[in-house]
């Protein structure tokens, strides 16, 4: 719900910088694809947490999603 706060604990694998001990706080925007993220534009996502709401595909995961964007 708008204005809600949620603590999220997660594990990210490979090439990521550690989260500061004090954590991070930011608005979340949802992208359903890299094309969706492009449509949002840098101005609308800068300083926000981007949640990629995509179906997990083992074949693409093996190739690396990062190679697509």
JSON list of C-alpha atoms in Angstrom, two decimals:
[
{"chain": "A", "resi": 1, "resn": "UNK", "atom": "CA", "xyz": [0.00, 0.00, 0.00]},
{"chain": "A", "resi": 2, "resn": "UNK", "atom": "CA", "xyz": [1.25, 3.50, -0.69]},
{"chain": "A", "resi": 3, "resn": "UNK", "atom": "CA", "xyz": [3.23, 4.88, 2.22]},
{"chain": "A", "resi": 4, "resn": "UNK", "atom": "CA", "xyz": [3.87, 1.43, 3.69]},
{"chain": "A", "resi": 5, "resn": "UNK", "atom": "CA", "xyz": [7.31, 0.39, 4.87]},
{"chain": "A", "resi": 6, "resn": "UNK", "atom": "CA", "xyz": [8.65, -3.15, 4.65]},
{"chain": "A", "resi": 7, "resn": "UNK", "atom": "CA", "xyz": [11.94, -4.58, 5.82]},
{"chain": "A", "resi": 8, "resn": "UNK", "atom": "CA", "xyz": [13.33, -6.89, 3.14]},
{"chain": "A", "resi": 9, "resn": "UNK", "atom": "CA", "xyz": [16.07, -9.43, 3.74]},
{"chain": "A", "resi": 10, "resn": "UNK", "atom": "CA", "xyz": [17.53, -11.00, 0.62]},
{"chain": "A", "resi": 11, "resn": "UNK", "atom": "CA", "xyz": [20.59, -12.57, -0.91]},
{"chain": "A", "resi": 12, "resn": "UNK", "atom": "CA", "xyz": [22.04, -11.33, -4.20]},
{"chain": "A", "resi": 13, "resn": "UNK", "atom": "CA", "xyz": [24.72, -13.36, -5.90]},
{"chain": "A", "resi": 14, "resn": "UNK", "atom": "CA", "xyz": [27.72, -12.00, -7.75]},
{"chain": "A", "resi": 15, "resn": "UNK", "atom": "CA", "xyz": [29.09, -8.56, -8.47]},
{"chain": "A", "resi": 16, "resn": "UNK", "atom": "CA", "xyz": [27.07, -6.68, -5.87]},
{"chain": "A", "resi": 17, "resn": "UNK", "atom": "CA", "xyz": [28.22, -4.11, -3.35]},
{"chain": "A", "resi": 18, "resn": "UNK", "atom": "CA", "xyz": [27.33, -4.77, 0.29]},
{"chain": "A", "resi": 19, "resn": "UNK", "atom": "CA", "xyz": [24.43, -2.92, 1.86]},
{"chain": "A", "resi": 20, "resn": "UNK", "atom": "CA", "xyz": [25.54, -0.43, 4.53]},
{"chain": "A", "resi": 21, "resn": "UNK", "atom": "CA", "xyz": [25.02, -1.62, 8.10]},
{"chain": "A", "resi": 22, "resn": "UNK", "atom": "CA", "xyz": [22.30, 1.01, 8.57]},
{"chain": "A", "resi": 23, "resn": "UNK", "atom": "CA", "xyz": [20.44, -0.38, 5.55]},
{"chain": "A", "resi": 24, "resn": "UNK", "atom": "CA", "xyz": [18.82, 1.61, 2.76]},
{"chain": "A", "resi": 25, "resn": "UNK", "atom": "CA", "xyz": [15.45, 3.30, 2.46]},
{"chain": "A", "resi": 26, "resn": "UNK", "atom": "CA", "xyz": [13.91, 4.21, -0.88]},
{"chain": "A", "resi": 27, "resn": "UNK", "atom": "CA", "xyz": [10.71, 4.06, -2.87]},
{"chain": "A", "resi": 28, "resn": "UNK", "atom": "CA", "xyz": [10.23, 0.91, -4.96]},
{"chain": "A", "resi": 29, "resn": "UNK", "atom": "CA", "xyz": [9.29, 0.88, -8.64]},
{"chain": "A", "resi": 30, "resn": "UNK", "atom": "CA", "xyz": [8.27, -2.32, -10.44]},
{"chain": "A", "resi": 31, "resn": "UNK", "atom": "CA", "xyz": [9.59, -3.20, -13.89]},
{"chain": "A", "resi": 32, "resn": "UNK", "atom": "CA", "xyz": [8.24, -6.22, -15.77]},
{"chain": "A", "resi": 33, "resn": "UNK", "atom": "CA", "xyz": [11.06, -6.17, -18.35]},
{"chain": "A", "resi": 34, "resn": "UNK", "atom": "CA", "xyz": [14.10, -4.18, -19.42]},
{"chain": "A", "resi": 35, "resn": "UNK", "atom": "CA", "xyz": [11.89, -2.50, -22.02]},
{"chain": "A", "resi": 36, "resn": "UNK", "atom": "CA", "xyz": [9.53, -1.49, -19.21]},
{"chain": "A", "resi": 37, "resn": "UNK", "atom": "CA", "xyz": [12.47, -0.04, -17.28]},
{"chain": "A", "resi": 38, "resn": "UNK", "atom": "CA", "xyz": [13.60, 1.90, -20.37]},
{"chain": "A", "resi": 39, "resn": "UNK", "atom": "CA", "xyz": [10.08, 3.35, -20.78]},
{"chain": "A", "resi": 40, "resn": "UNK", "atom": "CA", "xyz": [10.16, 4.62, -17.19]},
{"chain": "A", "resi": 41, "resn": "UNK", "atom": "CA", "xyz": [13.25, 6.67, -17.94]},
{"chain": "A", "resi": 42, "resn": "UNK", "atom": "CA", "xyz": [16.20, 7.39, -15.69]},
{"chain": "A", "resi": 43, "resn": "UNK", "atom": "CA", "xyz": [14.47, 10.40, -14.14]},
{"chain": "A", "resi": 44, "resn": "UNK", "atom": "CA", "xyz": [11.65, 8.20, -12.75]},
{"chain": "A", "resi": 45, "resn": "UNK", "atom": "CA", "xyz": [13.90, 5.48, -11.28]},
{"chain": "A", "resi": 46, "resn": "UNK", "atom": "CA", "xyz": [16.99, 7.37, -10.08]},
{"chain": "A", "resi": 47, "resn": "UNK", "atom": "CA", "xyz": [17.44, 6.88, -6.34]},
{"chain": "A", "resi": 48, "resn": "UNK", "atom": "CA", "xyz": [14.74, 4.19, -6.14]},
{"chain": "A", "resi": 49, "resn": "UNK", "atom": "CA", "xyz": [14.85, 0.43, -5.71]},
{"chain": "A", "resi": 50, "resn": "UNK", "atom": "CA", "xyz": [13.86, -1.34, -8.92]},
{"chain": "A", "resi": 51, "resn": "UNK", "atom": "CA", "xyz": [11.98, -4.61, -8.44]},
{"chain": "A", "resi": 52, "resn": "UNK", "atom": "CA", "xyz": [12.17, -6.77, -11.57]},
{"chain": "A", "resi": 53, "resn": "UNK", "atom": "CA", "xyz": [8.92, -8.72, -11.68]},
{"chain": "A", "resi": 54, "resn": "UNK", "atom": "CA", "xyz": [9.93, -11.34, -14.24]},
{"chain": "A", "resi": 55, "resn": "UNK", "atom": "CA", "xyz": [9.38, -15.06, -14.62]},
{"chain": "A", "resi": 56, "resn": "UNK", "atom": "CA", "xyz": [12.48, -17.03, -13.61]},
{"chain": "A", "resi": 57, "resn": "UNK", "atom": "CA", "xyz": [13.76, -18.93, -16.64]},
{"chain": "A", "resi": 58, "resn": "UNK", "atom": "CA", "xyz": [16.61, -21.37, -15.92]},
{"chain": "A", "resi": 59, "resn": "UNK", "atom": "CA", "xyz": [18.00, -21.02, -19.44]},
{"chain": "A", "resi": 60, "resn": "UNK", "atom": "CA", "xyz": [18.20, -17.23, -19.23]},
{"chain": "A", "resi": 61, "resn": "UNK", "atom": "CA", "xyz": [19.59, -17.43, -15.70]},
{"chain": "A", "resi": 62, "resn": "UNK", "atom": "CA", "xyz": [22.41, -19.61, -17.00]},
{"chain": "A", "resi": 63, "resn": "UNK", "atom": "CA", "xyz": [23.20, -16.97, -19.64]},
{"chain": "A", "resi": 64, "resn": "UNK", "atom": "CA", "xyz": [22.76, -14.09, -17.20]},
{"chain": "A", "resi": 65, "resn": "UNK", "atom": "CA", "xyz": [19.93, -11.59, -17.28]},
{"chain": "A", "resi": 66, "resn": "UNK", "atom": "CA", "xyz": [22.47, -8.77, -17.10]},
{"chain": "A", "resi": 67, "resn": "UNK", "atom": "CA", "xyz": [23.47, -9.53, -20.68]},
{"chain": "A", "resi": 68, "resn": "UNK", "atom": "CA", "xyz": [20.02, -8.45, -21.88]},
{"chain": "A", "resi": 69, "resn": "UNK", "atom": "CA", "xyz": [19.97, -4.87, -20.62]}
]
